Short mmCIF file of C-alpha atoms in Angstrom, two decimals:
data_model
loop_
_atom_site.label_atom_id
_atom_site.label_comp_id
_atom_site.label_asym_id
_atom_site.label_seq_id
_atom_site.Cartn_x
_atom_site.Cartn_y
_atom_site.Cartn_z
CA MET A 1038 10.12 0.43 -11.08
CA GLN A 1039 9.96 2.64 -7.83
CA ARG A 1040 11.61 2.51 -4.45
CA LYS A 1041 8.98 3.68 -1.78
CA VAL A 1042 7.73 2.17 1.43
CA ASN A 1043 3.74 2.14 2.64
CA VAL A 1044 4.02 3.16 6.32
CA LEU A 1045 0.63 1.84 6.67
CA LEU A 1046 1.71 -1.75 5.66
CA LEU A 1047 4.58 -1.26 7.78
CA LEU A 1048 2.58 -0.71 10.66
CA PHE A 1049 -0.07 -3.17 10.04
CA GLY A 1050 2.64 -5.87 9.39
CA LEU A 1051 4.09 -5.06 12.92
CA ILE A 1052 0.67 -5.37 14.52
CA GLY A 1053 0.26 -8.95 12.98
CA ALA A 1054 3.26 -9.92 14.31
CA VAL A 1055 2.07 -9.41 17.60
CA VAL A 1056 -1.08 -11.24 16.96
CA GLY A 1057 0.88 -14.02 15.56
CA PHE A 1058 3.42 -14.13 18.40
CA ALA A 1059 0.46 -14.23 20.73
CA LEU A 1060 -1.28 -17.17 18.89
CA GLY A 1061 1.83 -18.98 18.86
CA GLU A 1062 2.51 -18.39 22.58
CA LEU A 1063 -0.53 -20.16 23.15
CA LEU A 1064 0.38 -23.04 20.78
CA LEU A 1065 3.77 -23.29 22.57
CA GLY A 1066 2.12 -23.36 25.94
CA ALA A 1067 -0.58 -25.79 25.45
CA TYR A 1068 1.01 -28.25 23.09
CA GLY A 1069 5.00 -27.84 23.95
CA ASP A 1070 5.19 -31.24 25.71
CA SER A 1071 3.00 -33.33 23.57
CA MET A 1072 3.17 -32.08 20.07
CA PRO A 1073 5.72 -33.43 17.80
CA ARG A 1074 8.22 -30.85 17.29
CA PRO A 1075 8.24 -30.50 13.47
CA VAL A 1076 4.56 -30.07 13.39
CA LEU A 1077 4.88 -27.55 16.43
CA ILE A 1078 7.24 -25.22 15.22
CA GLY A 1079 5.62 -25.34 11.67
CA LEU A 1080 2.52 -24.15 13.20
CA TYR A 1081 4.12 -21.48 14.89
CA PHE A 1082 5.44 -19.90 12.01
CA GLY A 1083 2.73 -20.49 9.80
CA VAL A 1084 0.24 -18.96 12.09
CA ALA A 1085 2.72 -15.93 12.35
CA ALA A 1086 3.09 -15.46 8.67
CA LEU A 1087 -0.93 -15.62 8.26
CA ALA A 1088 -1.08 -12.92 10.95
CA ILE A 1089 1.46 -10.72 9.37
CA GLY A 1090 0.15 -11.44 5.98
CA LEU A 1091 -3.39 -10.58 6.76
CA GLY A 1092 -1.89 -7.13 8.54
CA CYS A 1093 -0.05 -6.20 4.90
CA LEU A 1094 -2.87 -7.39 2.65
CA ILE A 1095 -5.67 -5.20 4.80
CA ALA A 1096 -3.15 -2.31 4.77
CA GLU A 1097 -2.95 -2.44 0.93
CA LEU A 1098 -6.65 -2.76 0.37
CA MET A 1099 -6.71 0.54 2.48
CA GLN A 1100 -3.97 2.12 0.79
CA PRO A 1101 -2.51 0.44 -2.56
CA LEU A 1102 0.73 2.06 -2.69
CA LEU A 1103 2.99 -0.66 -3.64
CA SER A 1104 0.42 -2.92 -5.31
CA GLY A 1105 -1.33 -0.39 -7.35
CA SER A 1106 -5.01 0.59 -7.85
CA SER A 1107 -5.60 -1.64 -10.50
CA TRP A 1108 -4.45 -4.41 -8.06
CA ARG A 1109 -7.38 -3.72 -5.26
CA ALA A 1110 -9.82 -3.12 -8.32
CA ARG A 1111 -9.05 -6.26 -10.26
CA TYR A 1112 -6.86 -8.78 -8.33
CA THR A 1113 -7.79 -8.60 -4.75
CA ASP A 1114 -10.04 -11.94 -5.03
CA LEU A 1115 -6.99 -13.92 -5.87
CA SER A 1116 -4.94 -12.16 -3.02
CA TRP A 1117 -7.74 -13.64 -0.51
CA LYS A 1118 -7.48 -17.04 -1.81
CA LEU A 1119 -3.97 -17.09 -2.06
CA LEU A 1120 -3.47 -15.55 1.98
CA ALA A 1121 -3.66 -19.09 3.76
CA PRO A 1122 -1.82 -21.26 1.05
CA ALA A 1123 0.90 -18.58 0.82
CA THR A 1124 1.55 -18.21 4.16
CA LEU A 1125 0.02 -20.51 6.64
CA VAL A 1126 0.58 -23.62 4.62
CA LEU A 1127 3.62 -22.71 3.14
CA LEU A 1128 5.44 -21.49 6.48
CA PHE A 1129 3.98 -25.30 7.95
CA VAL A 1130 5.81 -26.99 5.45
CA GLY A 1131 8.88 -24.62 5.53
CA GLY A 1132 9.09 -24.50 9.50
CA SER A 1133 8.51 -28.20 9.80
CA LEU A 1134 11.35 -29.35 7.41
CA PHE A 1135 13.80 -26.71 9.13
CA GLN A 1136 12.83 -27.86 12.75
CA LEU A 1137 13.19 -31.61 11.44
CA LEU A 1138 16.59 -30.56 10.42
CA TYR A 1139 17.51 -28.61 13.53
CA GLY A 1140 16.70 -31.74 15.56
CA LEU A 1141 18.81 -33.98 13.89
CA HIS A 1142 22.21 -34.70 15.57
CA LEU A 1143 24.56 -33.49 12.88
CA GLY A 1144 27.23 -32.01 15.01
CA GLY A 1145 29.08 -34.67 15.94
CA GLU A 1146 27.95 -35.41 19.63
CA ARG A 1147 26.07 -38.25 20.82
CA GLN A 1148 22.68 -38.10 22.55
CA VAL A 1149 22.50 -39.46 25.72
CA ARG A 1150 20.20 -42.60 25.63
CA ASP A 1151 21.79 -44.77 28.57
CA TYR A 1152 21.85 -43.64 31.99
CA VAL A 1153 23.37 -45.24 34.90
CA LEU A 1154 22.30 -44.82 38.58
CA VAL A 1155 25.34 -45.33 41.30
CA ILE A 1156 23.67 -45.15 44.42
CA ASP A 1157 25.73 -45.44 47.65
CA ASN A 1158 24.43 -47.81 49.89
CA SER A 1159 26.86 -47.77 52.89
CA GLY A 1160 25.74 -47.60 56.50
CA SER A 1161 26.00 -44.09 57.04
CA MET A 1162 22.75 -43.69 54.82
CA THR A 1163 20.87 -44.51 58.06
CA GLU A 1164 21.58 -40.99 59.29
CA THR A 1165 21.46 -39.40 56.27
CA ASP A 1166 18.71 -40.86 54.58
CA PRO A 1167 16.73 -42.65 57.22
CA GLY A 1168 13.64 -42.68 54.88
CA ASP A 1169 15.34 -44.29 51.92
CA GLU A 1170 14.55 -41.19 49.94
CA ARG A 1171 17.28 -42.13 47.26
CA PHE A 1172 15.62 -44.85 46.34
CA ALA A 1173 12.47 -42.99 45.70
CA ALA A 1174 13.88 -40.33 44.00
CA ALA A 1175 15.51 -43.31 41.47
CA ARG A 1176 12.16 -44.60 41.16
CA GLU A 1177 10.64 -40.90 39.95
CA LEU A 1178 13.53 -40.73 37.58
CA VAL A 1179 12.63 -44.03 35.85
CA ASP A 1180 9.26 -43.02 35.61
CA ARG A 1181 10.28 -39.67 33.77
CA MET A 1182 12.17 -41.82 31.19
CA ASN A 1183 10.91 -41.94 27.80
CA GLU A 1184 11.01 -45.07 25.27
CA LYS A 1185 13.96 -44.43 23.72
CA THR A 1186 16.04 -44.56 27.02
CA ARG A 1187 17.85 -47.19 29.04
CA VAL A 1188 18.57 -47.39 32.62
CA ALA A 1189 20.71 -49.61 34.66
CA VAL A 1190 21.45 -49.49 38.85
CA VAL A 1191 24.60 -49.96 40.31
CA VAL A 1192 24.92 -49.78 44.35
CA PHE A 1193 28.11 -49.64 46.38
CA THR A 1194 29.57 -49.98 49.72
CA ASP A 1195 33.14 -51.07 50.12
CA GLN A 1196 31.81 -53.39 47.26
CA ALA A 1197 29.60 -52.62 44.10
CA GLN A 1198 27.04 -54.59 42.75
CA VAL A 1199 24.72 -54.38 39.71
CA VAL A 1200 21.16 -54.53 40.92
CA GLN A 1201 19.55 -54.17 37.34
CA PRO A 1202 21.52 -54.23 33.74
CA PHE A 1203 20.69 -51.85 30.88
CA THR A 1204 16.88 -51.71 30.43
CA ARG A 1205 14.71 -50.19 27.88
CA MET A 1206 12.14 -48.09 29.16
CA ASP A 1207 9.66 -48.50 26.11
CA ARG A 1208 7.19 -50.53 28.09
CA GLN A 1209 5.37 -50.47 31.59
CA ILE A 1210 6.73 -53.99 32.12
CA GLU A 1211 10.27 -53.13 31.87
CA LYS A 1212 9.77 -50.15 34.39
CA ASP A 1213 8.16 -52.07 36.77
CA GLU A 1214 11.11 -54.56 36.38
CA VAL A 1215 13.45 -51.67 37.59
CA TYR A 1216 10.80 -50.55 40.24
CA ALA A 1217 10.84 -54.23 41.80
CA ALA A 1218 14.83 -53.73 41.54
CA ILE A 1219 15.14 -50.38 43.27
CA ASP A 1220 12.16 -51.68 45.92
CA SER A 1221 14.32 -54.44 47.09
CA LEU A 1222 17.10 -52.62 48.11
CA GLN A 1223 18.05 -52.38 51.84
CA THR A 1224 20.75 -50.09 53.48
CA ALA A 1225 23.78 -52.40 53.94
CA GLU A 1226 26.87 -52.37 56.27
CA GLY A 1227 30.31 -51.37 55.18
CA GLY A 1228 32.11 -48.44 54.19
CA THR A 1229 32.60 -46.07 50.88
CA ASP A 1230 34.95 -46.87 47.89
CA PHE A 1231 34.39 -44.74 44.85
CA ALA A 1232 36.87 -47.05 42.65
CA VAL A 1233 34.98 -50.12 43.33
CA ALA A 1234 31.56 -48.22 42.37
CA LEU A 1235 33.51 -46.75 39.32
CA GLU A 1236 34.98 -49.90 38.11
CA GLN A 1237 31.78 -51.58 38.22
CA THR A 1238 30.15 -48.98 36.25
CA LEU A 1239 32.75 -49.11 33.78
CA SER A 1240 32.48 -52.76 33.62
CA LEU A 1241 28.59 -52.56 32.88
CA ILE A 1242 28.75 -49.86 30.19
CA ASP A 1243 31.39 -52.06 28.36
CA THR A 1244 28.76 -54.95 28.23
CA ARG A 1245 26.33 -52.55 26.40
CA THR A 1246 24.94 -54.15 23.27
CA GLU A 1247 24.77 -50.54 21.11
CA PRO A 1248 27.95 -48.87 22.32
CA ASP A 1249 27.52 -46.13 20.39
CA ARG A 1250 24.64 -44.49 22.18
CA GLY A 1251 25.49 -41.70 24.53
CA VAL A 1252 25.72 -42.63 28.29
CA MET A 1253 25.33 -40.59 31.57
CA ALA A 1254 26.31 -41.57 34.99
CA ILE A 1255 24.85 -40.11 38.30
CA LEU A 1256 26.68 -40.78 41.50
CA LEU A 1257 25.44 -40.38 44.44
CA SER A 1258 27.33 -40.43 48.03
CA ASP A 1259 27.24 -38.92 51.65
CA GLY A 1260 30.94 -39.95 52.21
CA GLN A 1261 34.48 -39.74 51.52
CA SER A 1262 36.79 -42.19 49.74
CA ASP A 1263 40.56 -42.24 49.66
CA ALA A 1264 40.53 -44.75 46.71
CA ASP A 1265 42.73 -44.09 43.65
CA ILE A 1266 40.17 -43.32 41.09
CA GLN A 1267 42.35 -41.33 38.46
CA SER A 1268 42.56 -44.81 36.03
CA GLN A 1269 38.67 -44.94 36.07
CA LEU A 1270 38.37 -41.22 35.50
CA ASP A 1271 40.67 -41.35 32.54
CA ARG A 1272 38.47 -44.29 31.10
CA PHE A 1273 35.36 -42.47 31.57
CA VAL A 1274 37.04 -39.51 29.91
CA SER A 1275 38.33 -41.68 26.98
CA GLN A 1276 34.74 -43.14 26.31
CA GLU A 1277 33.03 -39.87 26.37
CA ILE A 1278 30.85 -40.71 29.61
CA VAL A 1279 29.61 -37.73 31.55
CA LEU A 1280 29.52 -38.45 35.22
CA HIS A 1281 27.53 -36.23 37.64
CA THR A 1282 28.02 -36.45 41.38
CA VAL A 1283 25.43 -35.57 43.99
CA GLY A 1284 26.63 -35.08 47.66
CA LEU A 1285 24.20 -35.77 50.43
CA ALA A 1286 24.48 -34.07 53.63
CA LEU A 1287 28.16 -33.69 52.91
CA ASP A 1288 30.00 -31.60 55.87
CA ASP A 1289 33.36 -32.79 54.92
CA ALA A 1290 35.15 -30.42 52.76
CA SER A 1291 37.28 -33.13 51.60
CA GLY A 1292 34.37 -35.42 50.53
CA VAL A 1293 32.63 -32.26 48.60
CA ALA A 1294 36.24 -32.02 46.91
CA ALA A 1295 36.42 -35.34 45.73
CA LEU A 1296 32.76 -35.43 44.20
CA GLN A 1297 33.69 -32.00 42.47
CA SER A 1298 36.70 -33.39 41.08
CA ILE A 1299 35.33 -36.25 39.62
CA ALA A 1300 32.70 -34.35 38.11
CA THR A 1301 34.67 -31.52 36.61
CA ALA A 1302 37.08 -34.40 35.27
CA THR A 1303 34.22 -36.02 33.18
CA GLY A 1304 32.49 -33.21 31.98
CA GLY A 1305 29.60 -33.47 34.70
CA SER A 1306 28.44 -31.27 37.31
CA TYR A 1307 28.67 -31.44 41.48
CA HIS A 1308 25.03 -30.96 43.27
CA ASP A 1309 25.10 -30.47 47.08
CA VAL A 1310 21.97 -31.73 48.60
CA ARG A 1311 21.18 -30.78 52.10
CA GLU A 1312 17.87 -33.07 52.68
CA ALA A 1313 17.17 -36.52 51.21
CA GLY A 1314 13.89 -35.11 49.67
CA GLU A 1315 15.54 -32.88 47.57
CA LEU A 1316 17.29 -35.43 45.64
CA SER A 1317 14.36 -36.09 43.20
CA LEU A 1318 14.19 -32.64 42.07
CA VAL A 1319 18.01 -33.18 40.94
CA TYR A 1320 17.68 -36.45 39.45
CA ARG A 1321 14.99 -34.72 37.31
CA SER A 1322 16.92 -31.71 36.14
CA LEU A 1323 19.91 -33.73 35.32
CA TYR A 1324 18.02 -35.80 33.10
CA ASP A 1325 15.89 -32.94 31.67
CA GLU A 1326 19.25 -31.05 30.57
CA SER A 1327 20.22 -34.34 28.98
CA VAL A 1328 17.58 -34.95 26.69
CA GLU A 1329 17.83 -33.11 23.21
CA ASP A 1330 15.04 -31.39 22.96
CA ARG A 1331 15.93 -28.74 20.31
CA THR A 1332 13.54 -26.70 18.77
CA LEU A 1333 14.19 -23.11 16.47
CA VAL A 1334 12.39 -20.92 19.09
CA THR A 1335 13.46 -22.53 22.48
CA GLU A 1336 17.03 -22.46 24.62
CA ARG A 1337 19.31 -25.24 23.23
CA ASP A 1338 20.59 -27.16 25.96
CA GLY A 1339 22.47 -30.55 26.68
CA ALA A 1340 25.56 -31.51 24.82
CA SER A 1341 24.72 -29.10 21.97
CA ALA A 1342 24.25 -26.07 24.11
CA ASP A 1343 27.59 -24.49 22.99
CA SER A 1344 27.74 -25.84 19.58
CA GLY A 1345 28.50 -23.67 17.02
CA PHE A 1346 27.08 -25.86 14.15
CA TYR A 1347 23.81 -25.47 15.68
CA GLN A 1348 24.15 -21.87 16.55
CA TRP A 1349 24.76 -21.19 12.67
CA LEU A 1350 21.94 -23.69 12.09
CA ARG A 1351 19.20 -21.68 13.74
CA ILE A 1352 20.46 -18.49 12.81
CA LEU A 1353 20.24 -19.44 8.98
CA SER A 1354 16.74 -21.36 9.32
CA ILE A 1355 15.21 -18.37 10.98
CA ALA A 1356 16.57 -16.24 8.07
CA ALA A 1357 15.13 -18.95 5.48
CA LEU A 1358 11.81 -18.73 6.96
CA GLY A 1359 11.76 -15.07 7.16
CA ALA A 1360 12.47 -14.98 3.38
CA LEU A 1361 9.51 -17.48 2.97
CA ILE A 1362 7.30 -15.17 4.50
CA GLY A 1363 8.27 -12.31 2.45
CA VAL A 1364 8.01 -14.57 -0.78
CA GLY A 1365 4.67 -15.65 0.20
CA MET A 1366 3.37 -12.01 0.62
CA GLY A 1367 4.49 -11.67 -2.85
CA VAL A 1368 2.88 -14.36 -4.01
CA PHE A 1369 -0.63 -13.41 -2.65
CA PHE A 1370 0.10 -10.16 -4.12
CA ASP A 1371 0.58 -11.45 -7.34
CA ASN A 1372 3.73 -9.15 -7.88
CA ARG A 1373 7.01 -11.07 -8.43
CA TYR A 1374 8.68 -7.74 -7.82
CA LEU A 1375 7.33 -7.49 -4.25
CA ALA A 1376 8.19 -10.99 -3.68
CA ARG A 1377 11.67 -10.30 -4.45
CA SER A 1378 11.59 -7.01 -2.11
CA PHE A 1379 9.74 -8.73 0.71
CA GLY A 1380 11.84 -11.89 0.71
CA ILE A 1381 15.16 -10.20 0.88
CA GLY A 1382 13.82 -7.93 3.53
CA GLY A 1383 12.61 -11.11 5.41
CA ALA A 1384 16.07 -13.02 5.01
CA VAL A 1385 17.58 -9.84 6.61
CA GLY A 1386 14.92 -9.43 9.35
CA GLY A 1387 15.53 -13.07 10.00
CA LEU A 1388 19.07 -13.20 9.91
CA ILE A 1389 18.81 -10.70 12.76
CA GLY A 1390 15.94 -12.37 14.65
CA GLY A 1391 17.91 -15.61 14.83
CA TRP A 1392 21.08 -13.93 16.24
CA LEU A 1393 18.71 -12.23 18.90
CA LEU A 1394 17.29 -15.81 19.64
CA GLU A 1395 20.46 -17.46 19.82
CA GLY A 1396 21.92 -14.74 22.05
CA SER A 1397 19.01 -13.98 24.56
CA LEU A 1398 17.24 -17.48 25.02
CA SER A 1399 17.67 -18.50 28.70
CA GLY A 1400 14.87 -20.90 29.39
CA ILE A 1401 12.94 -18.23 31.55
CA GLY A 1402 9.79 -18.40 30.07
CA PHE A 1403 8.88 -14.26 30.13
CA THR A 1404 12.33 -13.26 28.66
CA ASP A 1405 12.09 -15.87 25.97
CA GLY A 1406 8.96 -14.94 24.83
CA LEU A 1407 10.05 -11.37 24.67
CA SER A 1408 13.04 -12.74 22.40
CA ARG A 1409 10.46 -14.63 20.30
CA LEU A 1410 8.41 -11.48 19.73
CA GLY A 1411 11.63 -9.56 18.65
CA ALA A 1412 12.52 -11.75 16.15
CA LEU A 1413 8.86 -11.80 14.44
CA LEU A 1414 8.70 -7.94 14.68
CA LEU A 1415 12.23 -7.93 13.21
CA ILE A 1416 11.16 -10.13 10.30
CA ALA A 1417 7.75 -7.95 9.68
CA PHE A 1418 9.92 -4.66 10.03
CA PHE A 1419 12.38 -5.36 7.43
CA ILE A 1420 9.64 -6.94 4.99
CA GLY A 1421 7.59 -3.64 5.28
CA LEU A 1422 10.91 -1.57 5.08
CA PHE A 1423 12.59 -3.03 2.11
CA PRO A 1424 10.53 -1.74 -0.72
CA LEU A 1425 12.24 1.31 0.17
CA PHE A 1426 16.01 -0.41 -0.74
CA VAL A 1427 14.66 -2.97 -3.28
CA ALA A 1428 12.59 -1.06 -6.14
CA VAL A 1429 9.07 -2.51 -7.08
CA ARG A 1430 6.64 -2.10 -9.65
CA GLU A 1431 2.79 -1.82 -9.47
CA ASN A 1432 0.54 -4.61 -10.61
CA THR A 1433 -0.75 -1.93 -13.34
CA ARG A 1434 -4.06 -2.32 -15.34
CA GLY A 1435 -3.78 -4.53 -18.12
CA GLN A 1436 -0.71 -6.70 -16.80
CA ASN A 1437 -0.63 -10.14 -16.86
CA ALA A 1438 -0.97 -11.31 -12.95
CA GLY A 1439 2.79 -10.97 -11.50
CA SER A 1440 4.29 -11.14 -14.90
CA GLY A 1441 5.11 -7.34 -15.45
CA LYS A 1442 4.35 -7.67 -18.83
CA PRO A 1443 1.41 -5.57 -20.65
CA ARG A 1444 -1.15 -7.86 -22.06
CA ARG A 1445 -1.83 -7.82 -26.02
CA ALA A 1446 -5.02 -6.64 -27.04
CA ALA A 1447 -4.95 -9.00 -30.24
CA ARG A 1448 -3.23 -11.47 -31.91
CA VAL A 1449 -1.13 -10.37 -34.84
CA GLY A 1450 -3.04 -10.07 -37.97
CA ARG A 1451 -6.45 -10.24 -36.10
CA PRO A 1452 -8.33 -6.86 -36.97
CA THR A 1453 -9.08 -4.82 -33.85
CA ASP A 1454 -12.27 -3.80 -32.67
CA ASP A 1455 -11.94 -0.41 -33.96
CA GLU A 1456 -11.00 -1.93 -37.47
CA ASP A 1457 -14.24 -4.18 -37.52
CA ARG A 1458 -16.08 -0.92 -36.81
CA ARG A 1459 -14.53 0.99 -39.58
CA SER A 1460 -15.14 -2.35 -41.94
CA THR A 1461 -18.71 -2.43 -41.24
CA ARG A 1462 -19.36 1.41 -41.96
CA ASP A 1463 -17.40 1.05 -45.38
CA ARG A 1464 -19.63 -1.97 -46.12
CA ARG A 1465 -22.40 0.21 -45.56
CA ASN A 1466 -21.46 3.01 -47.57
CA ARG A 1467 -20.95 0.89 -50.49
CA GLY A 1468 -24.26 -0.59 -50.29
CA PHE A 1469 -23.53 -4.22 -48.66
#
């Protein structure tokens, strides 16, 4: 048992990490919006493991410092056969399972599935939104929604009306129904009353057939309301309903303050829009942030953005995947000592890499890519380094594959080849 490091293996492992990163980024870019998340992340880590493993295998073939010259002479064919199953296949399965676990809602929060668009339709909208851009933005948002969501539409002046009850977006016919309801809207006379709008929204939410689904409301207005809405806000908070507000061309400081206070009280956000044509971008941003689409290698947003549970789940998952990469390399080298050393090193590298991802992913493509590259480099580096700390034994000539036990020349009681030759000479001398 020796503690040593193969510098060439360490270098080629890092090169493999860079190659695996590049291939993985191509996968994320090409299939990030279309491929099921467990499959995508499984392929990401499978390709990375294959590239790192291939680099290390080539290094040991060139300089068999860890596995020994006997391995290069006798077991390289087996190593080539085991390379893909022990890296690509193993990490595809492992990455898929950990991503499936990470994508589940286990932290206690409710995923937003129901949306209410609360739209100001008072007479002042003829000036701030003469082209009815608010209705076009609502249509675009409905078109963006997936089959798991439901949407409802409420319009208000000094009165409030439900123009579309909760409708599931799983078929085009349902979306067309919502489009028709929105297209039928016209700007009405009257003032702006937030109290009736919020009361109507709460009554609509109370009628849902699936009350356990998370719900989010978006209130759009261009005016100010002096109505007392504290009782409605308390109900929003008690039912954990997030209410975002959008101010359209608001020059009145009191109107801005009112919408900001509504959003703050319910855990939502306020958005100031100067031109009606910008409403679609705000709606899209709010919807995308609410959709829980967590992956192990991208920014976590929505309700779980600050979740300590998912923070640790990501870190431990990356550490486990790093350990799997190391163990898989020990498997194709057919050496259990290397599997142990590489596995521990991969776990340490994955733990640090998980911390790196958790602390640096921000949704910015270039910097997030650098974070993912850093995590893979850390895993490859500690895998190659750890034989210096966790002793390994060469696959010496005459050992069973990966067992570390010398092969017996013959069974007990059976003569060896030398004994057979001596017996033959004796028989000849005796005349036999």
